[in-house]
Amino acid sequence: MDLTMSKQQFDVIIIGAGLGGLTSGALLANQGVKVLMLEQHSVVGGCASSFRRKKFVFDSAVHLIGGLEEGGIPYEILNELKIQNNLEICQLSSMYTIQVGKEKIELPKNIEILEQFLISISPSDEEAIIDTLQEIKEIGSSLLTMKLTKRSHGLIMAIQNLSIKQYLADRFINAKIEFIFLSLFPYIGAVPEQIPAPFYMATFMSYNGGGYYVKGSSQALSNALKTSFERGGGQILMRRRVEEILYRDNKIVGVRDHKGNEYEAPHVISNMDVRKTLLSMIDQKNLPSALVKEVKEVIPSISGIILYVAIENDGWERNLPHETFIFPNYKNHQSCNAYNPLDSDSKPWLTVSCTTHIDPSLAPEGHSIISILAPCEEKVIEQIREEKGKEFIEERFWELLDFYIPGLRERAVFYEMATPRTVERYTGNGNGAIYGWKKSIDQQMKIESISRLLIPGLHIVGHWSKYGHGVFGAMNGGRLLATVLKEAISSQISPVS
């Protein structure tokens, strides 16, 4: 029992040391707020963590980060916390590469260059390209900064019920331009006809300044935030699973961990699965019935199969960019959004990351590491795993990679596969959801409603929150919440997130 710790009164308790929790915690702690963070894992970072196998270091999930250019929101957060100079941040020479069959399109490193690049592909679409990018910039930027002008608010209202596919429909003479605009959807998980146009624009603009990678893996970023958090006076307990959020006399009063320790605070931030937070950690009789209803009805995102591979270099690896999106065709519809090992015709999109191009220290000399992700439905994959074994899924996945990336298998010296069950075990995300809630038009109001209905003193960050997902979304959400909470604590008001 942590008797000394459990008797302390904190201003804020944070459940989970993902990027959202680390960011809000570090910002609050460095402003004099008394913060305790509890993390069930042995390392911080959540999806922004890494692991070692033999002499190889793999990022769990994060390979490309937006907003680390000077003036970008994550950059400014790191700068405010005085840890930006402690990290070796590298901008990639290109954003990512699109591959369809044998065709490869290397997208330029930022959106300003993208405009001329797209015009060079289709000069007849010049006016439509310029107008579309301008509107995306205006809407996306205002949503990221939460600074809406009368004009941007009007633009958002006009398209809020359109999917990004509908928004872009019939704008371009050359269909390839639309395809390129839509090619970022693997970072959202839903397909273009499902994704709300404003949300897609915000995600698009989070890479306005290009793609970046932090040397030492994404763990280096998470560790730096942890260092800042502790330097500001924040306290963190590792391998501590929170089992209950304490609610007494109609208010949040703290949490209880799996060892029976109770920690007191009037504000609790959850950086974990909202469903587990609200349906398992707090007595539902203390929650608005409308909130419970919304949480039970909202659908989580897809999960993923992830193959972590180490290869021996012979020059072949030079053909793999830092980040590649492989698509089966130019259609991008629902059929490519869920891999099924039992269906040999199942050809999903893939993300292929080769981080040793930018950071050779992640593998021994003469080797490269590659991570491949395919979207999948958790129930389908785990039923196959139970009935046929993990080895069956691995072999079928290798067959898919033989089709998409010939030459990879024979160069592999090590590999390890994660299925949705693995994702849930290490992240706590139910169903192995890799993007939090499914970001679809029919769910956007419900996700917003969950945020409004939270009981005073309870707050959500990370990719289950209303702020979006990915490194940019998690850090930006953590920053926005920290601002609101600091003001509330200073004035002794308990806001609803």
Short mmCIF file of C-alpha atoms in Angstrom, two decimals:
data_model
loop_
_atom_site.label_atom_id
_atom_site.label_comp_id
_atom_site.label_asym_id
_atom_site.label_seq_id
_atom_site.Cartn_x
_atom_site.Cartn_y
_atom_site.Cartn_z
CA MET A 1 0.00 0.00 0.00
CA ASP A 2 1.31 3.49 -0.87
CA LEU A 3 0.09 4.96 2.40
CA THR A 4 2.08 8.19 2.13
CA MET A 5 1.06 8.78 -1.49
CA SER A 6 -2.56 7.77 -1.00
CA LYS A 7 -3.06 10.28 1.82
CA GLN A 8 -1.95 13.16 -0.38
CA GLN A 9 -4.44 15.55 -1.93
CA PHE A 10 -3.84 16.32 -5.60
CA ASP A 11 -5.40 18.91 -7.87
CA VAL A 12 -5.56 16.50 -10.80
CA ILE A 13 -5.16 12.75 -11.26
CA ILE A 14 -4.41 11.40 -14.74
CA ILE A 15 -5.25 7.83 -15.70
CA GLY A 16 -2.83 6.66 -18.38
CA ALA A 17 0.46 8.09 -19.62
CA GLY A 18 -0.35 8.34 -23.32
CA LEU A 19 0.59 11.49 -25.20
CA GLY A 20 -2.64 13.26 -24.23
CA GLY A 21 -2.14 12.55 -20.54
CA LEU A 22 1.58 13.34 -20.65
CA THR A 23 0.99 16.64 -22.43
CA SER A 24 -1.80 17.87 -20.17
CA GLY A 25 0.09 16.62 -17.11
CA ALA A 26 3.38 18.29 -18.05
CA LEU A 27 1.71 21.60 -18.88
CA LEU A 28 -0.29 21.61 -15.65
CA ALA A 29 2.62 20.49 -13.44
CA ASN A 30 4.87 23.19 -14.88
CA GLN A 31 2.24 25.78 -13.97
CA GLY A 32 2.19 24.74 -10.33
CA VAL A 33 -0.74 22.34 -10.42
CA LYS A 34 -0.32 19.28 -8.19
CA VAL A 35 -0.70 16.28 -10.52
CA LEU A 36 -0.51 12.51 -10.04
CA MET A 37 -0.34 10.17 -13.05
CA LEU A 38 -1.00 6.43 -12.89
CA GLU A 39 0.09 4.16 -15.75
CA GLN A 40 -0.64 0.42 -15.99
CA HIS A 41 2.33 -0.33 -18.27
CA SER A 42 6.06 -0.35 -17.49
CA VAL A 43 6.76 2.48 -19.96
CA VAL A 44 5.01 5.73 -20.81
CA GLY A 45 3.69 6.76 -24.20
CA GLY A 46 0.86 4.37 -25.05
CA CYS A 47 0.86 4.17 -28.85
CA ALA A 48 3.88 6.51 -28.84
CA SER A 49 6.19 3.95 -27.27
CA SER A 50 8.71 1.45 -28.55
CA PHE A 51 9.91 -2.02 -27.68
CA ARG A 52 13.11 -3.98 -28.21
CA ARG A 53 13.40 -7.44 -29.71
CA LYS A 54 16.94 -8.81 -29.80
CA LYS A 55 18.95 -5.82 -31.08
CA PHE A 56 16.04 -4.22 -32.92
CA VAL A 57 13.94 -1.29 -31.66
CA PHE A 58 10.42 -0.99 -33.07
CA ASP A 59 7.94 1.86 -32.70
CA SER A 60 4.67 0.41 -31.45
CA ALA A 61 2.59 2.58 -33.78
CA VAL A 62 3.95 6.08 -34.42
CA HIS A 63 6.23 6.58 -37.43
CA LEU A 64 5.26 9.98 -38.80
CA ILE A 65 4.47 13.12 -36.79
CA GLY A 66 2.96 16.40 -37.95
CA GLY A 67 3.32 19.81 -36.35
CA LEU A 68 6.97 19.60 -35.34
CA GLU A 69 7.97 22.47 -37.61
CA GLU A 70 8.61 25.81 -35.94
CA GLY A 71 5.21 27.30 -35.17
CA GLY A 72 3.44 23.94 -35.24
CA ILE A 73 1.32 23.16 -32.19
CA PRO A 74 3.31 20.09 -30.97
CA TYR A 75 6.54 22.07 -31.55
CA GLU A 76 5.23 24.96 -29.47
CA ILE A 77 4.17 22.58 -26.70
CA LEU A 78 7.67 21.08 -26.56
CA ASN A 79 9.15 24.58 -26.65
CA GLU A 80 6.94 25.77 -23.79
CA LEU A 81 8.00 22.76 -21.75
CA LYS A 82 11.67 23.46 -22.60
CA ILE A 83 12.29 20.01 -24.04
CA GLN A 84 12.27 20.77 -27.77
CA ASN A 85 16.06 21.19 -27.85
CA ASN A 86 16.54 17.86 -26.09
CA LEU A 87 15.04 15.95 -29.01
CA GLU A 88 16.59 15.27 -32.40
CA ILE A 89 13.70 16.03 -34.71
CA CYS A 90 14.14 15.15 -38.37
CA GLN A 91 11.94 16.30 -41.22
CA LEU A 92 11.39 13.68 -43.88
CA SER A 93 12.38 14.51 -47.45
CA SER A 94 8.87 13.60 -48.58
CA MET A 95 5.55 13.30 -46.77
CA TYR A 96 4.72 9.74 -47.77
CA THR A 97 4.65 7.59 -50.89
CA ILE A 98 1.45 6.30 -52.45
CA GLN A 99 1.71 2.93 -54.18
CA VAL A 100 -0.97 1.43 -56.40
CA GLY A 101 0.26 -1.59 -58.32
CA LYS A 102 3.61 -0.61 -59.79
CA GLU A 103 2.85 3.11 -59.76
CA LYS A 104 4.38 5.18 -56.96
CA ILE A 105 3.60 8.81 -56.17
CA GLU A 106 5.94 10.53 -53.74
CA LEU A 107 4.13 13.41 -52.04
CA PRO A 108 6.23 16.51 -51.28
CA LYS A 109 7.23 17.33 -47.75
CA ASN A 110 4.68 20.06 -47.04
CA ILE A 111 1.38 21.43 -48.27
CA GLU A 112 2.85 24.57 -49.85
CA ILE A 113 4.88 22.44 -52.26
CA LEU A 114 1.94 20.06 -52.71
CA GLU A 115 -0.05 22.70 -54.60
CA GLN A 116 2.48 23.01 -57.42
CA PHE A 117 3.06 19.26 -57.39
CA LEU A 118 -0.62 18.55 -58.02
CA ILE A 119 -0.81 21.21 -60.71
CA SER A 120 2.16 19.59 -62.46
CA ILE A 121 0.21 16.32 -62.57
CA SER A 122 -2.95 17.96 -63.92
CA PRO A 123 -2.52 21.52 -65.22
CA SER A 124 -6.15 21.60 -66.32
CA ASP A 125 -7.19 21.31 -62.66
CA GLU A 126 -5.05 24.26 -61.47
CA GLU A 127 -7.91 26.51 -60.38
CA ALA A 128 -9.77 23.67 -58.60
CA ILE A 129 -6.58 22.56 -56.82
CA ILE A 130 -5.79 26.08 -55.58
CA ASP A 131 -9.37 26.71 -54.41
CA THR A 132 -9.64 23.32 -52.68
CA LEU A 133 -6.34 23.66 -50.84
CA GLN A 134 -7.21 27.18 -49.75
CA GLU A 135 -10.52 26.03 -48.24
CA ILE A 136 -8.88 23.03 -46.56
CA LYS A 137 -6.25 25.31 -45.05
CA GLU A 138 -8.83 27.76 -43.72
CA ILE A 139 -11.18 25.17 -42.26
CA GLY A 140 -8.52 22.75 -41.03
CA SER A 141 -6.39 25.41 -39.35
CA SER A 142 -9.34 27.02 -37.56
CA LEU A 143 -10.41 23.62 -36.18
CA LEU A 144 -6.90 22.73 -34.99
CA THR A 145 -6.42 26.01 -33.17
CA MET A 146 -10.08 26.25 -32.05
CA LYS A 147 -10.04 29.82 -33.36
CA LEU A 148 -13.06 30.12 -35.61
CA THR A 149 -13.75 33.28 -37.55
CA LYS A 150 -17.23 34.12 -38.75
CA ARG A 151 -16.18 33.03 -42.24
CA SER A 152 -14.55 29.73 -41.22
CA HIS A 153 -17.52 28.90 -39.00
CA GLY A 154 -19.83 29.43 -41.95
CA LEU A 155 -17.67 27.23 -44.17
CA ILE A 156 -17.68 24.46 -41.57
CA MET A 157 -21.44 24.62 -41.09
CA ALA A 158 -21.93 24.36 -44.85
CA ILE A 159 -20.02 21.06 -45.09
CA GLN A 160 -20.42 19.52 -41.63
CA ASN A 161 -22.74 16.78 -42.90
CA LEU A 162 -20.64 15.98 -45.97
CA SER A 163 -18.06 13.25 -46.13
CA ILE A 164 -14.69 14.20 -47.53
CA LYS A 165 -15.53 12.02 -50.52
CA GLN A 166 -18.71 14.02 -51.15
CA TYR A 167 -16.89 17.30 -50.63
CA LEU A 168 -14.29 16.47 -53.30
CA ALA A 169 -16.69 14.80 -55.75
CA ASP A 170 -16.65 16.22 -59.30
CA ARG A 171 -14.11 18.93 -58.47
CA PHE A 172 -11.31 17.65 -60.68
CA ILE A 173 -11.00 16.58 -64.29
CA ASN A 174 -8.21 14.17 -63.43
CA ALA A 175 -9.50 11.54 -60.96
CA LYS A 176 -5.97 10.98 -59.69
CA ILE A 177 -6.01 14.42 -58.01
CA GLU A 178 -9.02 13.46 -55.91
CA PHE A 179 -7.35 10.15 -55.04
CA ILE A 180 -4.24 11.96 -53.80
CA PHE A 181 -6.31 14.37 -51.70
CA LEU A 182 -8.05 11.37 -50.10
CA SER A 183 -4.92 9.26 -49.60
CA LEU A 184 -4.44 10.25 -45.95
CA PHE A 185 -7.47 8.23 -44.82
CA PRO A 186 -5.39 5.30 -43.46
CA TYR A 187 -4.33 7.65 -40.64
CA ILE A 188 -8.01 8.01 -39.72
CA GLY A 189 -9.13 4.42 -40.19
CA ALA A 190 -12.50 5.02 -41.80
CA VAL A 191 -12.88 5.25 -45.58
CA PRO A 192 -13.41 8.60 -47.38
CA GLU A 193 -17.16 8.17 -47.85
CA GLN A 194 -17.49 7.87 -44.04
CA ILE A 195 -15.12 10.58 -42.77
CA PRO A 196 -16.63 14.02 -42.00
CA ALA A 197 -15.08 16.58 -44.34
CA PRO A 198 -14.10 19.07 -41.57
CA PHE A 199 -12.40 16.34 -39.51
CA TYR A 200 -10.44 15.16 -42.54
CA MET A 201 -9.37 18.73 -43.28
CA ALA A 202 -8.08 19.18 -39.74
CA THR A 203 -6.11 15.93 -39.99
CA PHE A 204 -4.78 17.04 -43.38
CA MET A 205 -3.65 20.37 -41.94
CA SER A 206 -1.90 18.73 -39.00
CA TYR A 207 0.73 17.80 -41.61
CA ASN A 208 0.83 21.32 -43.07
CA GLY A 209 4.54 21.62 -42.30
CA GLY A 210 5.42 18.09 -43.38
CA GLY A 211 6.17 14.80 -41.69
CA TYR A 212 8.73 14.37 -38.92
CA TYR A 213 10.38 11.58 -36.97
CA VAL A 214 12.04 11.82 -33.56
CA LYS A 215 15.35 9.99 -33.45
CA GLY A 216 15.43 7.31 -30.79
CA SER A 217 11.86 6.29 -31.70
CA SER A 218 8.58 7.78 -30.52
CA GLN A 219 9.58 6.63 -27.02
CA ALA A 220 12.07 9.51 -26.95
CA LEU A 221 9.20 11.98 -27.35
CA SER A 222 7.13 10.34 -24.60
CA ASN A 223 10.14 10.12 -22.27
CA ALA A 224 10.87 13.82 -22.79
CA LEU A 225 7.30 14.72 -21.80
CA LYS A 226 7.62 12.49 -18.72
CA THR A 227 10.87 14.24 -17.77
CA SER A 228 9.19 17.64 -18.07
CA PHE A 229 6.21 16.40 -16.05
CA GLU A 230 8.44 15.21 -13.19
CA ARG A 231 10.67 18.29 -13.38
CA GLY A 232 7.56 20.41 -12.88
CA GLY A 233 6.72 18.49 -9.71
CA GLY A 234 4.34 15.92 -11.18
CA GLN A 235 4.37 12.45 -9.65
CA ILE A 236 3.96 9.25 -11.66
CA LEU A 237 3.35 5.68 -10.57
CA MET A 238 4.05 2.94 -13.10
CA ARG A 239 2.42 -0.48 -13.28
CA ARG A 240 -0.63 0.97 -11.54
CA ARG A 241 -3.99 0.06 -12.99
CA VAL A 242 -6.86 2.30 -11.94
CA GLU A 243 -9.92 0.22 -11.12
CA GLU A 244 -12.35 2.83 -9.84
CA ILE A 245 -13.03 6.53 -10.17
CA LEU A 246 -14.35 7.65 -6.79
CA TYR A 247 -17.57 9.67 -6.78
CA ARG A 248 -19.01 10.78 -3.47
CA ASP A 249 -21.49 13.48 -2.47
CA ASN A 250 -22.20 14.22 -6.13
CA LYS A 251 -18.61 14.99 -7.06
CA ILE A 252 -15.37 13.37 -8.24
CA VAL A 253 -13.07 12.80 -5.26
CA GLY A 254 -10.26 10.64 -6.67
CA VAL A 255 -9.40 7.12 -7.83
CA ARG A 256 -8.57 3.67 -6.47
CA ASP A 257 -5.84 1.50 -8.01
CA HIS A 258 -5.63 -2.29 -8.31
CA LYS A 259 -3.68 -2.50 -5.04
CA GLY A 260 -6.45 -0.81 -3.10
CA ASN A 261 -4.71 2.56 -2.77
CA GLU A 262 -6.95 5.61 -2.92
CA TYR A 263 -5.71 8.95 -4.25
CA GLU A 264 -7.72 12.14 -3.78
CA ALA A 265 -8.35 14.89 -6.34
CA PRO A 266 -11.36 16.92 -7.54
CA HIS A 267 -10.36 16.45 -11.19
CA VAL A 268 -9.66 13.19 -12.99
CA ILE A 269 -8.36 13.03 -16.58
CA SER A 270 -8.76 9.72 -18.39
CA ASN A 271 -6.33 8.98 -21.21
CA MET A 272 -7.86 5.58 -21.89
CA ASP A 273 -10.80 3.91 -23.57
CA VAL A 274 -13.86 6.03 -22.72
CA ARG A 275 -16.07 2.95 -22.58
CA LYS A 276 -13.90 1.39 -19.88
CA THR A 277 -13.64 4.72 -18.09
CA LEU A 278 -17.39 5.30 -17.89
CA LEU A 279 -18.85 1.80 -17.89
CA SER A 280 -16.29 -0.02 -15.72
CA MET A 281 -14.53 2.55 -13.52
CA ILE A 282 -17.45 4.57 -12.26
CA ASP A 283 -20.85 3.51 -10.97
CA GLN A 284 -23.28 4.13 -13.83
CA LYS A 285 -25.95 5.38 -11.43
CA ASN A 286 -23.74 8.45 -10.96
CA LEU A 287 -23.73 9.21 -14.69
CA PRO A 288 -26.41 10.92 -16.79
CA SER A 289 -28.48 8.21 -18.48
CA ALA A 290 -28.01 10.00 -21.82
CA LEU A 291 -24.24 9.71 -21.43
CA VAL A 292 -24.39 5.97 -20.71
CA LYS A 293 -26.66 5.51 -23.72
CA GLU A 294 -24.33 7.41 -26.06
CA VAL A 295 -21.23 5.54 -24.87
CA LYS A 296 -22.90 2.17 -25.37
CA GLU A 297 -24.03 3.10 -28.87
CA VAL A 298 -20.89 4.71 -30.32
CA ILE A 299 -18.77 2.31 -32.37
CA PRO A 300 -15.00 1.98 -31.92
CA SER A 301 -12.62 2.23 -34.85
CA ILE A 302 -11.18 -0.68 -36.74
CA SER A 303 -8.26 -2.58 -35.29
CA GLY A 304 -5.14 -3.72 -37.07
CA ILE A 305 -2.73 -6.52 -37.75
CA ILE A 306 0.83 -5.26 -37.36
CA LEU A 307 3.91 -7.16 -38.52
CA TYR A 308 7.24 -6.01 -37.14
CA VAL A 309 10.08 -7.21 -39.38
CA ALA A 310 13.88 -6.96 -39.30
CA ILE A 311 15.76 -7.60 -42.54
CA GLU A 312 19.35 -7.95 -43.62
CA ASN A 313 20.36 -5.19 -46.00
CA ASP A 314 21.58 -5.91 -49.52
CA GLY A 315 20.44 -2.72 -51.23
CA TRP A 316 16.83 -3.86 -51.72
CA GLU A 317 15.70 -1.86 -48.67
CA ARG A 318 16.54 1.41 -50.44
CA ASN A 319 13.34 0.97 -52.43
CA LEU A 320 11.27 1.33 -49.24
CA PRO A 321 10.54 4.96 -48.27
CA HIS A 322 10.14 5.98 -44.64
CA GLU A 323 6.35 5.79 -45.02
CA THR A 324 4.35 4.13 -47.80
CA PHE A 325 0.60 3.79 -48.21
CA ILE A 326 -0.19 0.82 -50.44
CA PHE A 327 -3.65 0.70 -51.99
CA PRO A 328 -5.17 -2.20 -53.96
CA ASN A 329 -6.74 0.18 -56.49
CA TYR A 330 -7.89 3.78 -56.96
CA LYS A 331 -11.35 3.24 -55.43
CA ASN A 332 -10.73 3.45 -51.67
CA HIS A 333 -14.03 1.93 -50.66
CA GLN A 334 -15.09 -0.21 -47.70
CA SER A 335 -13.82 -3.48 -49.21
CA CYS A 336 -10.20 -2.40 -48.70
CA ASN A 337 -10.70 -1.42 -45.04
CA ALA A 338 -10.68 -4.84 -43.38
CA TYR A 339 -8.24 -7.66 -44.01
CA ASN A 340 -9.58 -11.22 -43.77
CA PRO A 341 -7.03 -14.06 -43.80
CA LEU A 342 -9.74 -16.51 -44.92
CA ASP A 343 -10.40 -14.53 -48.08
CA SER A 344 -7.50 -14.82 -50.53
CA ASP A 345 -9.04 -12.01 -52.60
CA SER A 346 -9.04 -9.68 -49.59
CA LYS A 347 -6.68 -6.86 -50.50
CA PRO A 348 -6.67 -4.13 -47.83
CA TRP A 349 -4.66 -0.95 -47.79
CA LEU A 350 -1.36 -1.18 -45.92
CA THR A 351 0.97 1.28 -44.25
CA VAL A 352 4.63 0.29 -44.54
CA SER A 353 7.19 2.10 -42.40
CA CYS A 354 10.97 1.82 -42.62
CA THR A 355 12.24 4.05 -39.82
CA THR A 356 15.90 3.00 -40.09
CA HIS A 357 16.22 5.23 -43.16
CA ILE A 358 16.11 8.24 -40.86
CA ASP A 359 17.44 6.54 -37.69
CA PRO A 360 19.90 3.69 -38.41
CA SER A 361 20.57 3.32 -34.67
CA LEU A 362 17.30 1.37 -34.29
CA ALA A 363 18.94 -1.73 -35.79
CA PRO A 364 22.45 -3.24 -35.86
CA GLU A 365 24.64 -2.20 -38.76
CA GLY A 366 23.61 -3.88 -41.99
CA HIS A 367 19.97 -4.27 -40.96
CA SER A 368 16.69 -2.39 -41.34
CA ILE A 369 13.41 -2.58 -39.50
CA ILE A 370 10.02 -2.43 -41.19
CA SER A 371 6.52 -2.23 -39.70
CA ILE A 372 3.45 -3.14 -41.75
CA LEU A 373 -0.13 -2.44 -40.64
CA ALA A 374 -3.33 -3.72 -42.23
CA PRO A 375 -6.81 -2.73 -40.99
CA CYS A 376 -9.02 -5.51 -39.67
CA GLU A 377 -12.14 -6.30 -37.67
CA GLU A 378 -11.23 -7.52 -34.20
CA LYS A 379 -13.93 -10.19 -33.93
CA VAL A 380 -13.06 -11.73 -37.30
CA ILE A 381 -9.32 -11.92 -36.63
CA GLU A 382 -9.56 -13.19 -33.07
CA GLN A 383 -12.05 -15.89 -34.03
CA ILE A 384 -9.63 -17.09 -36.71
CA ARG A 385 -6.80 -16.96 -34.18
CA GLU A 386 -8.81 -19.15 -31.78
CA GLU A 387 -9.83 -21.65 -34.45
CA LYS A 388 -6.71 -21.85 -36.61
CA GLY A 389 -3.93 -20.33 -34.53
CA LYS A 390 -1.78 -17.24 -34.86
CA GLU A 391 0.63 -19.06 -37.20
CA PHE A 392 -2.18 -19.41 -39.78
CA ILE A 393 -2.77 -15.64 -39.74
CA GLU A 394 0.97 -14.99 -40.01
CA GLU A 395 1.36 -17.23 -43.05
CA ARG A 396 -1.64 -15.73 -44.82
CA PHE A 397 -0.35 -12.24 -44.08
CA TRP A 398 3.04 -13.12 -45.50
CA GLU A 399 1.27 -14.30 -48.65
CA LEU A 400 -0.39 -10.88 -48.90
CA LEU A 401 3.01 -9.22 -48.47
CA ASP A 402 4.51 -11.47 -51.15
CA PHE A 403 1.92 -9.91 -53.46
CA TYR A 404 2.39 -6.30 -52.31
CA ILE A 405 6.09 -6.25 -51.33
CA PRO A 406 7.89 -9.09 -53.15
CA GLY A 407 11.35 -9.68 -51.77
CA LEU A 408 10.60 -8.85 -48.16
CA ARG A 409 10.06 -12.36 -46.82
CA GLU A 410 13.34 -13.84 -48.01
CA ARG A 411 15.31 -11.02 -46.39
CA ALA A 412 13.60 -11.25 -42.98
CA VAL A 413 15.82 -12.33 -40.09
CA PHE A 414 13.18 -11.67 -37.42
CA TYR A 415 9.47 -10.92 -37.27
CA GLU A 416 6.70 -10.64 -34.71
CA MET A 417 2.99 -10.11 -35.27
CA ALA A 418 0.47 -8.17 -33.20
CA THR A 419 -3.25 -8.88 -33.57
CA PRO A 420 -6.14 -6.87 -32.04
CA ARG A 421 -5.75 -8.89 -28.85
CA THR A 422 -2.15 -7.65 -28.58
CA VAL A 423 -3.20 -4.06 -29.20
CA GLU A 424 -5.78 -4.25 -26.42
CA ARG A 425 -3.36 -5.85 -23.97
CA TYR A 426 -0.76 -3.09 -24.32
CA THR A 427 -2.97 -0.04 -24.88
CA GLY A 428 -6.13 -0.91 -22.97
CA ASN A 429 -8.22 -0.05 -26.04
CA GLY A 430 -11.21 -2.37 -26.16
CA ASN A 431 -11.60 -4.36 -29.38
CA GLY A 432 -8.02 -3.42 -30.19
CA ALA A 433 -9.32 -0.11 -31.59
CA ILE A 434 -6.34 1.76 -32.99
CA TYR A 435 -8.02 5.13 -33.64
CA GLY A 436 -10.34 5.46 -30.63
CA TRP A 437 -13.88 6.08 -31.83
CA LYS A 438 -14.71 5.41 -35.46
CA LYS A 439 -14.53 8.82 -37.09
CA SER A 440 -17.65 8.74 -39.24
CA ILE A 441 -20.36 11.25 -40.10
CA ASP A 442 -23.07 9.37 -38.23
CA GLN A 443 -20.99 9.41 -35.02
CA GLN A 444 -19.59 12.93 -34.90
CA MET A 445 -22.52 14.38 -32.91
CA LYS A 446 -22.45 11.48 -30.46
CA ILE A 447 -18.71 11.91 -29.82
CA GLU A 448 -19.29 15.61 -29.16
CA SER A 449 -22.28 14.77 -26.95
CA ILE A 450 -20.20 12.43 -24.76
CA SER A 451 -17.84 15.32 -24.09
CA ARG A 452 -20.68 17.66 -23.11
CA LEU A 453 -22.39 15.13 -20.84
CA LEU A 454 -19.34 14.24 -18.72
CA ILE A 455 -19.90 14.84 -15.03
CA PRO A 456 -18.01 17.83 -13.56
CA GLY A 457 -14.45 16.93 -12.63
CA LEU A 458 -14.13 14.15 -15.21
CA HIS A 459 -12.18 14.88 -18.40
CA ILE A 460 -11.06 12.92 -21.46
CA VAL A 461 -7.88 13.22 -23.54
CA GLY A 462 -6.27 11.08 -26.22
CA HIS A 463 -7.85 9.56 -29.29
CA TRP A 464 -11.13 8.78 -27.50
CA SER A 465 -11.70 12.49 -26.95
CA LYS A 466 -13.33 15.09 -29.19
CA TYR A 467 -9.94 16.54 -30.10
CA GLY A 468 -8.92 13.96 -32.69
CA HIS A 469 -6.17 11.37 -32.68
CA GLY A 470 -2.58 10.77 -33.69
CA VAL A 471 0.35 12.57 -32.08
CA PHE A 472 -0.92 15.99 -33.15
CA GLY A 473 -4.48 15.36 -31.97
CA ALA A 474 -3.44 13.85 -28.63
CA MET A 475 -0.93 16.61 -27.81
CA ASN A 476 -3.23 19.38 -29.03
CA GLY A 477 -6.11 17.97 -26.98
CA GLY A 478 -3.87 17.73 -23.93
CA ARG A 479 -2.86 21.36 -24.37
CA LEU A 480 -6.45 22.59 -24.78
CA LEU A 481 -7.63 20.67 -21.72
CA ALA A 482 -4.70 21.88 -19.62
CA THR A 483 -5.62 25.49 -20.45
CA VAL A 484 -9.24 24.98 -19.39
CA LEU A 485 -8.30 23.07 -16.23
CA LYS A 486 -5.65 25.56 -15.10
CA GLU A 487 -8.17 28.37 -15.33
CA ALA A 488 -10.78 26.30 -13.51
CA ILE A 489 -8.43 25.30 -10.71
CA SER A 490 -7.23 28.88 -10.34
CA SER A 491 -10.81 30.10 -9.98
CA GLN A 492 -11.99 26.95 -8.15
CA ILE A 493 -14.58 26.21 -10.84
CA SER A 494 -15.12 22.66 -12.08
CA PRO A 495 -15.84 22.80 -15.83
CA VAL A 496 -17.35 20.20 -18.08
CA SER A 497 -14.78 19.24 -20.77
#
